[in-house]
Coordinates of C-alpha atoms in Angstrom, one line a residue:
F1 CA 92.3 91.7 86.2
F2 CA 93.7 91.2 82.7
A3 CA 94.3 87.5 82.1
V4 CA 97.8 86.7 80.9
H5 CA 98.0 84.8 77.6
S6 CA 100.8 83.0 76.0
P7 CA 102.2 84.8 72.9
A8 CA 101.5 81.7 71.0
D9 CA 97.8 81.8 71.9
S10 CA 96.3 83.3 68.7
S11 CA 92.8 83.3 70.3
A12 CA 93.8 85.8 72.9
E13 CA 91.8 89.0 72.7
T14 CA 93.8 92.1 72.0
L15 CA 92.2 95.3 73.3
D16 CA 92.8 98.9 72.1
L17 CA 93.1 101.7 74.6
A18 CA 89.5 102.7 74.5
K19 CA 88.3 99.1 75.2
I20 CA 90.9 98.8 78.1
S21 CA 89.6 102.0 79.6
E22 CA 86.0 100.7 79.4
K23 CA 86.9 97.8 81.6
L24 CA 88.6 99.8 84.3
E25 CA 87.1 101.4 87.4
K26 CA 88.0 105.1 87.5
Q27 CA 89.8 106.2 90.7
E28 CA 90.4 109.9 91.3
V29 CA 93.6 110.9 93.1
S30 CA 94.6 114.3 94.4
I31 CA 97.7 116.1 93.0
A32 CA 99.3 119.3 94.0
S33 CA 98.8 122.5 92.0
V34 CA 102.0 123.1 90.1
E35 CA 102.9 126.3 88.3
D36 CA 105.8 126.9 85.8
T37 CA 106.8 123.3 85.6
Q38 CA 107.0 120.7 82.9
I39 CA 105.7 117.8 84.9
Q40 CA 102.3 116.3 84.0
P41 CA 100.4 113.4 85.5
V42 CA 100.9 110.1 83.7
T43 CA 97.9 108.5 82.0
L44 CA 97.4 105.4 79.9
E45 CA 97.1 107.7 76.9
S46 CA 100.5 109.3 77.7
I47 CA 102.1 105.9 78.1
Q48 CA 100.8 104.8 74.7
S49 CA 102.1 108.0 73.2
N50 CA 105.5 107.6 74.8
H51 CA 105.8 104.0 73.6
P52 CA 104.5 103.7 70.1
E53 CA 106.6 100.6 69.5
T54 CA 104.3 98.6 71.8
S55 CA 100.8 98.9 73.2
V56 CA 99.3 99.4 76.6
W57 CA 97.7 96.0 76.1
N58 CA 101.0 94.3 75.7
L59 CA 102.5 96.2 78.6
L60 CA 99.7 95.0 80.8
Q61 CA 100.0 91.4 79.6
D62 CA 103.7 91.4 80.5
L63 CA 103.2 92.6 84.0
P64 CA 103.4 90.0 86.8
E65 CA 100.0 88.7 87.9
Q66 CA 100.3 89.8 91.5
V67 CA 101.5 93.4 91.8
D68 CA 100.3 95.8 94.6
P69 CA 100.2 99.4 93.4
K70 CA 100.5 100.5 97.1
D71 CA 103.7 98.6 97.7
W72 CA 106.1 100.7 99.8
K73 CA 108.8 100.2 97.2
L74 CA 106.7 102.0 94.5
Q75 CA 105.8 105.2 96.4
I76 CA 106.2 108.3 94.2
V77 CA 107.3 111.6 95.5
N78 CA 107.5 114.7 93.2
E79 CA 105.9 118.1 92.8
L80 CA 102.6 116.5 92.0
F81 CA 102.7 114.0 94.9
P82 CA 104.5 115.8 97.8
L83 CA 105.4 113.9 100.9
K84 CA 103.3 115.2 103.7
E85 CA 105.5 114.1 106.6
D86 CA 108.8 112.4 107.5
I87 CA 108.8 108.6 107.0
T88 CA 108.6 106.4 110.1
S89 CA 110.2 103.2 108.6
P90 CA 113.5 102.2 110.3
L91 CA 116.7 103.8 108.8
Y92 CA 120.1 102.3 108.5
V93 CA 123.5 104.0 108.5
G94 CA 125.5 102.0 105.9
I95 CA 128.0 102.4 103.1
D96 CA 130.0 105.6 103.0
G97 CA 128.2 106.7 106.2
Q98 CA 125.0 107.3 104.3
T99 CA 121.5 106.7 105.7
Y100 CA 118.8 104.8 103.9
D101 CA 115.8 102.6 104.5
E102 CA 116.8 99.5 106.6
R103 CA 114.8 97.2 104.3
I104 CA 117.2 97.9 101.3
K105 CA 120.5 97.5 103.1
E106 CA 121.3 94.1 101.7
S107 CA 120.4 95.3 98.1
V108 CA 122.6 98.3 98.5
Q109 CA 125.5 96.1 99.7
A110 CA 125.1 93.7 96.9
F111 CA 125.0 96.5 94.3
M112 CA 128.2 98.0 95.7
D113 CA 129.9 94.6 96.1
A114 CA 129.2 93.8 92.4
S115 CA 130.8 97.1 91.3
E116 CA 133.9 96.3 93.3
K117 CA 134.2 93.0 91.5
E118 CA 134.4 95.0 88.3
N119 CA 137.1 97.2 89.9
Y120 CA 134.8 100.2 90.0
K121 CA 135.3 102.4 93.0
L122 CA 131.9 103.9 93.6
K123 CA 130.8 106.3 96.3
I124 CA 127.3 107.1 97.7
V125 CA 127.4 110.8 98.1
S126 CA 123.8 111.3 99.2
A127 CA 120.9 109.1 100.4
Y128 CA 118.2 109.9 102.9
R129 CA 117.3 113.5 103.7
N130 CA 114.5 114.4 106.0
L131 CA 112.1 117.1 105.1
A132 CA 113.8 119.8 107.2
T133 CA 117.2 119.1 105.5
Q134 CA 115.6 119.2 102.1
T135 CA 113.9 122.5 102.9
A136 CA 117.2 124.0 104.1
N137 CA 118.9 122.9 101.0
Y138 CA 116.3 124.5 98.8
Q139 CA 116.2 127.7 100.8
S140 CA 120.0 128.0 100.7
Y141 CA 120.0 127.8 96.9
K142 CA 117.1 130.3 96.7
Q143 CA 119.0 132.7 98.9
V144 CA 122.0 132.7 96.6
Y145 CA 119.9 133.8 93.7
L146 CA 118.1 136.4 95.8
Q147 CA 121.5 137.9 96.6
Q148 CA 122.3 138.0 92.9
G149 CA 119.3 140.3 92.4
L150 CA 116.7 137.9 91.2
S151 CA 113.1 138.3 92.3
S152 CA 111.7 135.7 94.7
E153 CA 109.8 134.0 91.8
E154 CA 112.9 134.0 89.6
A155 CA 115.1 132.7 92.5
E156 CA 112.7 129.9 93.2
K157 CA 112.6 128.9 89.5
K158 CA 116.4 128.9 89.3
A159 CA 116.7 126.9 92.6
R160 CA 114.4 124.2 91.3
E161 CA 116.9 123.5 88.5
Y162 CA 119.4 122.2 91.1
V163 CA 117.4 121.0 94.1
A164 CA 113.9 119.7 94.7
P165 CA 111.5 122.0 96.6
P166 CA 110.5 121.0 100.1
K167 CA 108.5 117.8 100.4
T168 CA 109.1 116.8 96.7
S169 CA 112.4 114.8 96.9
E170 CA 112.3 111.0 96.9
H171 CA 115.5 111.2 99.0
S172 CA 113.1 111.7 101.8
L173 CA 111.8 108.2 101.3
G174 CA 115.2 106.6 102.1
L175 CA 115.0 104.7 98.9
A176 CA 117.2 106.9 96.6
L177 CA 120.9 107.0 96.3
D178 CA 123.2 109.5 94.5
I179 CA 126.2 107.5 93.3
V180 CA 129.3 108.6 91.6
T181 CA 132.9 107.3 91.6
Q182 CA 135.4 108.1 94.4
Q183 CA 137.7 109.8 91.8
W184 CA 134.8 111.9 90.5
D185 CA 133.9 113.0 94.0
Q186 CA 137.5 113.7 95.0
G187 CA 137.9 115.8 91.9
G188 CA 135.0 118.0 93.0
K189 CA 133.2 117.5 89.7
G190 CA 129.8 117.5 91.3
L191 CA 126.5 116.0 90.1
V192 CA 126.5 116.8 86.5
E193 CA 125.3 115.1 83.3
D194 CA 128.8 114.4 82.1
F195 CA 129.0 111.6 84.6
A196 CA 126.9 109.6 82.2
E197 CA 129.9 109.1 79.9
T198 CA 132.0 107.3 82.5
P199 CA 132.3 103.5 82.4
E200 CA 131.0 103.3 86.0
A201 CA 127.8 105.2 85.2
Q202 CA 127.2 103.0 82.2
W203 CA 127.8 99.8 84.2
M204 CA 125.3 101.0 86.9
K205 CA 122.7 101.9 84.3
T206 CA 122.9 98.4 82.9
H207 CA 123.2 96.4 86.1
A208 CA 121.2 98.3 88.6
K209 CA 118.1 96.2 87.9
D210 CA 119.9 93.1 89.1
Y211 CA 119.8 94.5 92.6
G212 CA 116.4 96.1 92.5
F213 CA 117.4 99.6 91.4
I214 CA 116.5 101.8 88.5
L215 CA 118.1 104.9 86.9
R216 CA 115.3 107.1 88.1
Y217 CA 115.4 110.3 86.0
L218 CA 115.9 109.4 82.3
K219 CA 116.9 111.7 79.5
G220 CA 113.9 113.0 77.6
R221 CA 111.4 111.9 80.2
E222 CA 111.2 115.2 82.2
K223 CA 107.5 115.5 81.5
E224 CA 106.7 112.4 83.5
T225 CA 109.3 112.7 86.3
G226 CA 109.7 116.5 86.6
Y227 CA 113.4 116.2 86.7
Q228 CA 116.3 116.6 84.3
F229 CA 118.4 113.6 83.4
E230 CA 120.4 112.5 86.5
P231 CA 122.8 109.7 85.6
W232 CA 123.8 109.4 89.3
H233 CA 120.4 109.0 90.9
F234 CA 119.2 105.4 91.6
R235 CA 116.0 104.4 93.2
Y236 CA 115.1 101.1 94.8
V237 CA 111.9 99.5 93.5
G238 CA 112.6 95.8 94.0
K239 CA 114.0 93.3 91.4
E240 CA 110.8 92.4 89.7
A241 CA 109.7 96.0 89.1
A242 CA 113.3 97.1 88.2
D243 CA 113.5 94.4 85.6
Y244 CA 110.2 95.3 84.0
I245 CA 110.8 99.0 84.1
D246 CA 114.3 98.6 82.5
R247 CA 113.0 96.1 79.9
H248 CA 110.3 98.5 78.6
G249 CA 112.1 101.8 79.1
L250 CA 109.5 103.1 81.5
T251 CA 109.5 105.7 84.2
L252 CA 108.4 104.7 87.7
E253 CA 105.4 107.0 87.2
E254 CA 104.4 105.0 84.1
Y255 CA 104.9 101.7 85.9
V256 CA 102.7 102.6 88.8
V257 CA 99.8 103.7 86.4
L258 CA 100.1 100.3 84.6
V259 CA 100.1 98.4 87.9
Y260 CA 96.9 100.2 88.9
A261 CA 95.4 99.2 85.5
K262 CA 96.5 95.6 86.0
N263 CA 94.5 95.7 89.2
G264 CA 91.4 97.1 87.4
I265 CA 91.8 100.8 88.2
E266 CA 92.4 103.7 85.8
L267 CA 93.8 106.7 87.7
T268 CA 92.3 110.2 87.1
Y269 CA 93.6 113.4 88.7
K270 CA 92.1 116.3 90.6
V271 CA 94.1 119.3 91.8
D272 CA 94.0 119.9 95.5
E273 CA 95.2 123.4 96.4
D274 CA 96.0 122.2 99.9
L275 CA 98.8 120.0 98.6
K276 CA 100.6 122.9 96.8
V277 CA 104.2 123.1 97.8
E278 CA 105.2 126.6 99.0

């Protein structure tokens, strides 16, 4: 939709955000009603605000020419976009006995093989979880806080700090992996932010893109993702998308909005009460 120009092409037109928006067809998408949460739907305006060092125009120009916003690798699941039902794509039981989408098994293997060559002993501690399992996890956390005397509303809010509510975890796509080190896991340290300081976590953050993965929940980007910083959570998006996302410091939510714009569509949002996660 937006022609790609060479950086040396001084005749190339540069459009500001208003002019870009004028050229785009508006497409309304439904989002769930969300209360007491920091997540907000991403727009071209919010992308520009988050990345003042560049421009939406430059980001669009740098996108590959042929990108499908409905590519299975780019599906977003969070509190705004809950998963309605369990996935039907084939699953594969692979490394560390974990289950994930069969289509990513070679990428997972390559990622883990590369870490071993660096003498890093990684362990996948969580991957695919169906909706029933995710619901059970959430309810168990909520029950703990109810037993501590919190109200139902308070217990839900507290539980959300540690586990995604039903239908809102991208682990249910089979494309997400929680990865720590064998030593970290054996030491019972759990999934905590301190893991980011380990050499293994830093290596994964740097090299995940080489195998089609991104560090999904970045520090300071909670407003777009709805999640606190998780240095252990990696999401498969494919090499091309992973390289672009990493290079520009984007969230997956921002990338998808840009891909739609590249295809001539500006997303707008409408709350659908039927999508609300209970």
